[in-house]
Coordinates of C-alpha atoms and ligand atoms in Angstrom, one line a residue:
X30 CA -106.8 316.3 -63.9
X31 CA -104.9 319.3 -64.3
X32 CA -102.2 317.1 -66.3
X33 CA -99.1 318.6 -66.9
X34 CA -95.5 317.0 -68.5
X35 CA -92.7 318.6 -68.8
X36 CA -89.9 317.4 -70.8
X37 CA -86.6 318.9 -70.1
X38 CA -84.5 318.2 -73.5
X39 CA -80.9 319.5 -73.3
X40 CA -81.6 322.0 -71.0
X41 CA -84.6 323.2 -72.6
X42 CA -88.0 322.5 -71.8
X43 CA -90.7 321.0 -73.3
X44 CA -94.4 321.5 -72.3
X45 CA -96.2 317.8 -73.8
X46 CA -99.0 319.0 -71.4
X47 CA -99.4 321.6 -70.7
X48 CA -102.6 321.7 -67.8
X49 CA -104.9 319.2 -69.4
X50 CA -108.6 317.9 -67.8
X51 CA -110.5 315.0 -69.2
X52 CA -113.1 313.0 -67.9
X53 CA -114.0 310.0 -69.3
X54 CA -117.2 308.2 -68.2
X55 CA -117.1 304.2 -67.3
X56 CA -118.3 302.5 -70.6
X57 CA -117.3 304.9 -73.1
X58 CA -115.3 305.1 -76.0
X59 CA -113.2 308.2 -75.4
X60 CA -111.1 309.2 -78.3
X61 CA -108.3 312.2 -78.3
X62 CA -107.4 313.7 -81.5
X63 CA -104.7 315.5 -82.5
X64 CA -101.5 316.3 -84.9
X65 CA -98.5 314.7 -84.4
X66 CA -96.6 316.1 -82.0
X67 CA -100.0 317.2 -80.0
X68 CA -98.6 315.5 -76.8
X69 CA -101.3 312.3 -77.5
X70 CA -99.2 309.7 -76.5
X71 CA -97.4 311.3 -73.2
X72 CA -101.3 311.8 -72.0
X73 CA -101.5 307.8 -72.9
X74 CA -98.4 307.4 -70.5
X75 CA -99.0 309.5 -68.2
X76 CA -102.4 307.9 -67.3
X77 CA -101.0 305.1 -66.6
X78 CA -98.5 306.0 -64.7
X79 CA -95.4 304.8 -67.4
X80 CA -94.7 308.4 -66.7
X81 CA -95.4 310.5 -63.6
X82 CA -96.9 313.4 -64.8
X83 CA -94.9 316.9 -63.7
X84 CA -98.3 318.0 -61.6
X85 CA -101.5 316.9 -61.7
X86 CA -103.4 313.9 -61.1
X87 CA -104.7 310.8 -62.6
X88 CA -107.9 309.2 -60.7
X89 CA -109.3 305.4 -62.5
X90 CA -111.9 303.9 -61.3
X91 CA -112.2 306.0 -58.2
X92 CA -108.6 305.2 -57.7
X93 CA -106.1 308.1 -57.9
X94 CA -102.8 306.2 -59.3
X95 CA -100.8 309.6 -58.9
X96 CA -101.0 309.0 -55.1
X97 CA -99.7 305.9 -55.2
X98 CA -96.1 304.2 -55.4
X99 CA -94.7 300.3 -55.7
X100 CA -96.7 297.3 -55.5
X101 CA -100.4 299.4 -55.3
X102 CA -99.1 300.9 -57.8
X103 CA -98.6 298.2 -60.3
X104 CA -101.4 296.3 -59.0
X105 CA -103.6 299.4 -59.7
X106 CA -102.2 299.6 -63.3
X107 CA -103.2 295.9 -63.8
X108 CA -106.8 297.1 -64.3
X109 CA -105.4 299.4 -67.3
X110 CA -104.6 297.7 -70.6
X111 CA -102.9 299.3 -73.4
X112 CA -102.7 298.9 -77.1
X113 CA -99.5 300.1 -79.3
X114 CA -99.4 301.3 -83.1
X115 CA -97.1 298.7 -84.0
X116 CA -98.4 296.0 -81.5
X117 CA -95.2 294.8 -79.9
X118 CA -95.6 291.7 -80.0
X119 CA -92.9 289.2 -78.9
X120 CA -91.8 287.5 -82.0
X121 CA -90.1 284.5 -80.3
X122 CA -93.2 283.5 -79.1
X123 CA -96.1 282.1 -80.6
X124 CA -99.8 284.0 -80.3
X125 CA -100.4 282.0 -77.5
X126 CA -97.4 282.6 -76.1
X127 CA -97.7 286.2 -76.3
X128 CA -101.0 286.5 -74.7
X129 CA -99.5 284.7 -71.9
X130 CA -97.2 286.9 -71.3
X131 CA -99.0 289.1 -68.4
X132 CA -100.7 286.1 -67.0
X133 CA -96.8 284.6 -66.5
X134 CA -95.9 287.8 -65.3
X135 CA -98.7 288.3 -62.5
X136 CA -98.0 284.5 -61.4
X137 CA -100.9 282.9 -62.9
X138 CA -101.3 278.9 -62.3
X139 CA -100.7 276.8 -65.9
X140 CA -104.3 275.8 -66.3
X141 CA -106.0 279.1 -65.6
X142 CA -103.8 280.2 -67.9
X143 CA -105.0 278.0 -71.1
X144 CA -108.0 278.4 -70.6
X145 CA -107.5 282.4 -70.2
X146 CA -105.8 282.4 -73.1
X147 CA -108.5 280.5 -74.9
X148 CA -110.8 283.0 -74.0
X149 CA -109.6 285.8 -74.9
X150 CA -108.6 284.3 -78.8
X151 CA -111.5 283.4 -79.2
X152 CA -112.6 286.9 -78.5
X153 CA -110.3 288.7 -80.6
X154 CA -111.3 285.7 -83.4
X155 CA -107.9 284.5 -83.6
X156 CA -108.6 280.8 -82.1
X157 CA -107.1 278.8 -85.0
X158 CA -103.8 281.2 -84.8
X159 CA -102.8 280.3 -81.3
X160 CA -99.4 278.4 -82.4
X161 CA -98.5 280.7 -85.3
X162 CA -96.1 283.2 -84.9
X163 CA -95.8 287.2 -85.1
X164 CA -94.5 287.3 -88.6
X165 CA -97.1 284.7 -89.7
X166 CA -99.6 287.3 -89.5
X167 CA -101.7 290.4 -91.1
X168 CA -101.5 293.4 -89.0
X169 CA -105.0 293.0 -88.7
X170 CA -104.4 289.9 -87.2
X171 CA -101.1 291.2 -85.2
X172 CA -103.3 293.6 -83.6
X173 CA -105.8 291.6 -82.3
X174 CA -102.9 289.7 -80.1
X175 CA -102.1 292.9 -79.3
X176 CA -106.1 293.4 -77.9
X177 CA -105.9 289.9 -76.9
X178 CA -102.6 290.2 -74.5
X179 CA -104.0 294.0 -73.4
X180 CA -107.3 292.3 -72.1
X181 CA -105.2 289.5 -70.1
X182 CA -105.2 290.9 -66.5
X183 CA -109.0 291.9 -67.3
X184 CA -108.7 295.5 -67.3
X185 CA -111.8 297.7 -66.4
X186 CA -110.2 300.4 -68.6
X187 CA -108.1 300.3 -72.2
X188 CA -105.7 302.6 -73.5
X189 CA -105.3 302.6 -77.3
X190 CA -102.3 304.2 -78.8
X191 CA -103.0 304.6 -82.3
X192 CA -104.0 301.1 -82.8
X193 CA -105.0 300.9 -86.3
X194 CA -102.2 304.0 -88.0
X195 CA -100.2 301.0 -89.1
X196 CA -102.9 298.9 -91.0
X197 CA -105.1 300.1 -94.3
X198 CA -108.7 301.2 -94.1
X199 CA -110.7 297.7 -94.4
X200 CA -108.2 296.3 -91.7
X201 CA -108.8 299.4 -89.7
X202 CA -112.3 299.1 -89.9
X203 CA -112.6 295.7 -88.9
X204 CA -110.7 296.6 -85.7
X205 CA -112.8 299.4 -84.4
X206 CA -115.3 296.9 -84.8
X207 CA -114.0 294.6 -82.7
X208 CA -113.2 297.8 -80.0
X209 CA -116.9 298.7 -80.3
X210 CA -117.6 295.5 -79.6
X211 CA -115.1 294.6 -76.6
X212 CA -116.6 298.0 -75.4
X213 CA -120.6 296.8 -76.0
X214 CA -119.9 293.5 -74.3
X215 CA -117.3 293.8 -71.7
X216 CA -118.4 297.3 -70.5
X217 CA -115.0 298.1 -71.4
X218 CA -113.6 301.7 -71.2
X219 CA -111.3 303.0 -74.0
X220 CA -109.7 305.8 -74.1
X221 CA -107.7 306.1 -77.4
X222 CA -105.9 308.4 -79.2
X223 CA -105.5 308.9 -83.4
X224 CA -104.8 311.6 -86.0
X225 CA -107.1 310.2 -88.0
X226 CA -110.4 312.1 -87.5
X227 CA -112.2 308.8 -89.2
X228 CA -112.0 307.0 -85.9
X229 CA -113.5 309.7 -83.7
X230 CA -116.6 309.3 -86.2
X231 CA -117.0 306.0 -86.1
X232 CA -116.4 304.5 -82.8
X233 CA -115.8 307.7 -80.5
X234 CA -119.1 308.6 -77.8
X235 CA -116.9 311.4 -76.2
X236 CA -113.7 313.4 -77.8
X237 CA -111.1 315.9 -77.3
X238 CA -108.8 317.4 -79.3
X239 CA -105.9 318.2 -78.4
X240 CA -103.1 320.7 -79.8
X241 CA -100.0 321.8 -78.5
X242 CA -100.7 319.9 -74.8
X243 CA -104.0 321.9 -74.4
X244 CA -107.6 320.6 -74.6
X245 CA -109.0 322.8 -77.2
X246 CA -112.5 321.2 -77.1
X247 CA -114.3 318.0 -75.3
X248 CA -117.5 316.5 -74.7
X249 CA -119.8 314.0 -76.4
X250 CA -119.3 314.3 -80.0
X251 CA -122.6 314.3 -81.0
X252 CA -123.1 317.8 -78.9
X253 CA -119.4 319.3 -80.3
X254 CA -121.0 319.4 -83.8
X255 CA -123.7 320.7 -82.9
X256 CA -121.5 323.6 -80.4
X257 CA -120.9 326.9 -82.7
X258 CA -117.8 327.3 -83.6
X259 CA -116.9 324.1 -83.2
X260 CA -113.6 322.4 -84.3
X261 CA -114.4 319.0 -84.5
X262 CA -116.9 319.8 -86.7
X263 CA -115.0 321.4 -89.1
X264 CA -112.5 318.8 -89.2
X265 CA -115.2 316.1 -89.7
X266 CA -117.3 317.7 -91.8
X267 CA -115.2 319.8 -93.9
X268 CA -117.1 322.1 -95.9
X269 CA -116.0 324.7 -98.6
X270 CA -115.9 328.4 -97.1
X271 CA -117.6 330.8 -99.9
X272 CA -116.9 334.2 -100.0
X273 CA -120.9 335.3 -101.0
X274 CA -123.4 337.2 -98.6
X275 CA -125.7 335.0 -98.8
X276 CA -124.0 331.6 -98.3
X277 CA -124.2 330.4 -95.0
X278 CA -122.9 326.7 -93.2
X279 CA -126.1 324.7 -92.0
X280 CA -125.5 322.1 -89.2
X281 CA -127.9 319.3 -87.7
X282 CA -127.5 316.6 -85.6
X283 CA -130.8 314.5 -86.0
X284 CA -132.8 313.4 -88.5
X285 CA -135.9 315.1 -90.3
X286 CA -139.5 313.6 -90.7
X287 CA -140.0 316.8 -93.1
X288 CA -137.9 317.7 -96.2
X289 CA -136.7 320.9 -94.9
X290 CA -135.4 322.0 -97.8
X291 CA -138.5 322.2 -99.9
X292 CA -140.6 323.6 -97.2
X293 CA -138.2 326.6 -96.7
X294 CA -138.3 327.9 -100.5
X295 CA -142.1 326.9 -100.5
X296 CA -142.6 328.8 -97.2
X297 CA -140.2 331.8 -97.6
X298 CA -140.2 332.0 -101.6
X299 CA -136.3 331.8 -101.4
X300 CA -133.7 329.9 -103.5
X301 CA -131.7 327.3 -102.4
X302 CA -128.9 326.6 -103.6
X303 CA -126.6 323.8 -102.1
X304 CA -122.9 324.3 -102.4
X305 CA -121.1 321.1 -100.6
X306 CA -121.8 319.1 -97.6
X307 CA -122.2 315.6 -96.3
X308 CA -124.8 313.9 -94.4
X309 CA -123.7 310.9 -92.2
X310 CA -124.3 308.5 -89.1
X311 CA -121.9 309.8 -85.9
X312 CA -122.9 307.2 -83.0
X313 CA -125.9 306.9 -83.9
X314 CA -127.3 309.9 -85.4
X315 CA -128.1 311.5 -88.4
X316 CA -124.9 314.5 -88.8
X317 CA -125.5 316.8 -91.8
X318 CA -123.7 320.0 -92.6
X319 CA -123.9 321.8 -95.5
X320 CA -122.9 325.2 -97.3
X321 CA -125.6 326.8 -99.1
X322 CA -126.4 330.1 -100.7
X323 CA -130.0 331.1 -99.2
X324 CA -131.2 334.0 -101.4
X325 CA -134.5 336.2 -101.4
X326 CA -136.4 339.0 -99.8
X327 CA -137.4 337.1 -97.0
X328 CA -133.9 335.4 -96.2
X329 CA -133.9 336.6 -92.8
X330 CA -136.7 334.6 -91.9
X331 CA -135.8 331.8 -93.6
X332 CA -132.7 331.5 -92.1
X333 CA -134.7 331.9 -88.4
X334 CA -137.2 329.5 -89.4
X335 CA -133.9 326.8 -89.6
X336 CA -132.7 328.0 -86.3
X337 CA -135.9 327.7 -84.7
X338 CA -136.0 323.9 -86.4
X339 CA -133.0 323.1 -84.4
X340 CA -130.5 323.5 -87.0
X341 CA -126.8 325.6 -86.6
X342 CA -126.7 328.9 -88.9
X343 CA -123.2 329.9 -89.2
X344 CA -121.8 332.3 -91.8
X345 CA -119.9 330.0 -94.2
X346 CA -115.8 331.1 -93.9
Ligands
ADP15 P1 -98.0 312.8 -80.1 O1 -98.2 311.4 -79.6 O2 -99.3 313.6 -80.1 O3 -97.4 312.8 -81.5 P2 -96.0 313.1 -78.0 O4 -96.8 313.0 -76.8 O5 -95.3 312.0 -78.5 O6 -97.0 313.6 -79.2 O7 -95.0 314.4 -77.9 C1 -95.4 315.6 -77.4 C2 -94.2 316.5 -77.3 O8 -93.3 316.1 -76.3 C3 -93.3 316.6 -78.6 O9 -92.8 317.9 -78.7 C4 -92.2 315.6 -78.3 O10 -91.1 316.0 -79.0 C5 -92.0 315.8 -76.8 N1 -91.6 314.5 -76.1 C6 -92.3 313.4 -76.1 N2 -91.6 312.4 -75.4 C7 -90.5 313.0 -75.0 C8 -89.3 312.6 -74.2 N3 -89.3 311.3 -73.7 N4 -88.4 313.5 -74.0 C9 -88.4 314.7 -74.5 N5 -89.4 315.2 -75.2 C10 -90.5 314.4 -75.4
MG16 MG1 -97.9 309.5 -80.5

């Protein structure tokens, strides 16, 4: 809470974060979005502890790390897994090997190990790759080691640091997946941050965006597109702005028994005219937002009657 980082660079300074809040509830997928630059992955740091924040604090699982120092410390930041963009992985070491890693590292016995480490393969559905190595692998496949070895010390929260930028968009896919699913079964937290506006769509409950170390907007997505105004929206749903009186940006967030559509030129004798938009499932709703030219006498209350149906007016620029 109250996050700030300053950088000092040369005898200047730079502000990463610059007083940022964010909650993020146990079992969601949290997702930060934001340009390069934005000060994503110094949050990522920062919340666990790889960097002490300038001021502020950082509480998880009722447990503020900030106040702590040493072995708490890095005991406390064994419940906090993280995921890296380009998976650094060990490439000496086979899968098996690498997923080891912490469970060498925190002292674990030989034969707990094994058998953690067929666990958690066999979660990330890379069992038959145990003895390959790094470079014998997609960076689908890379990745999911990286899941793998982040899930080792059982972690009640994961960070994700732009886990799928590096692979393409079936890859990617198939990795949110298994997030969604690690989250669904595990109860896992993740917080994760991308530029790519995709992944808040399809995997994200809750989001921020983030620009210039400031939180411009956050909540649960579902309600931000909904919010007037609202930024996410119009970087999810981009629509055309049209410079006409009567066009206007329509908004909803849940689906329709009615065709709305027809009812309002049957009901208001107006024309409808339907300029752009997209209609699409964001966790588990029906999102639609459209730019459309509403034209007639009685435009005033057709436009009302939309607003009083639940949907968001807003003059299309
Ligand atoms: P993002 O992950 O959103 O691209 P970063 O958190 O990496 O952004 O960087 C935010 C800002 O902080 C940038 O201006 C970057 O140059 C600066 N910055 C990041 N890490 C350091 C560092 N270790 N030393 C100095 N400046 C840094
Ligand atoms: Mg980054």
């Amino acid at each position: 809470m109250g996050l700030h980082k300053v950088y000092r660079l040369k005898g200047r300074q730079v502000r990463a974060l610059d007083g940022v809040d964010l909650r993020v509830e146990q079992g969601e997928v949290y997702g930060v979005v934001g340009q390069s630059g934005a000060g994503k992955s110094t949050l990522l740091r920062c919340v666990n502890l790889l960097e002490r924040p300038t001021l502020g604090t950082v509480t998880v699982d009722g447990t503020e790390l900030t106040a702590l120092r040493g072995p708490r410390l890095r005991a406390a930041r064994r419940r906090i897994g993280m995921v890296h963009q380009h998976f650094a992985l060990l490439s000496s070491r086979t899968v098996a090997g690498n997923v080891a890693f912490p469970l060498e590292v925190a002292g674990t016995d030989r034969a707990e190990r094994r058998r953690r480490v067929g666990e958690l393969l066999e979660l990330v559905g890379l069992s038959d790759k145990a003895r390959a190595y790094p470079a014998q692998l997609s960076g689908g496949q890379k990745q999911r080691v990286g899941i793998a070895r982040a899930l080792a010390s059982n972690p009640s929260v994961l960070l994700s640091d732009e886990a799928t930028s590096a692979l393409d968009p079936a890859t990617t896919e198939s990795i949110l997946d298994l997030l969604r699913g690690l989250n669904r079964e595990l109860g896992l937290t993740i917080l994760l941050i991308t530029h790519e506006m995709d992944v808040i769509k399809r995997v994200c409950d809750s989001a921020a965006i983030l620009t210039d170390g400031t939180v411009r907007e956050s909540g649960r997505v579902i309600d931000l597109i909904g919010r007037p105004g609202s930024l996410l929206a119009r970087s999810l749903f981009p629509l055309p702005a049209v410079d006409h009186p009567d066009a206007v940006h329509l908004t909803y967030t849940r689906s329709y028994d009615e065709p709305l559509m027809s009812e309002l030129t049957r009901r208001y004798d107006v024309d409808v005219n339907v300029l752009g938009g997209a209609i699409e499932e964001v966790s588990g709703h029906a999102v639609g937002r459209l730019a459309v030219r509403v034209s007639g006498a009685r435009r005033a209350d057709a436009l009302a009657w939309l607003d009083g149906k639940g949907l968001l007016v807003e003059a299309a620029r």
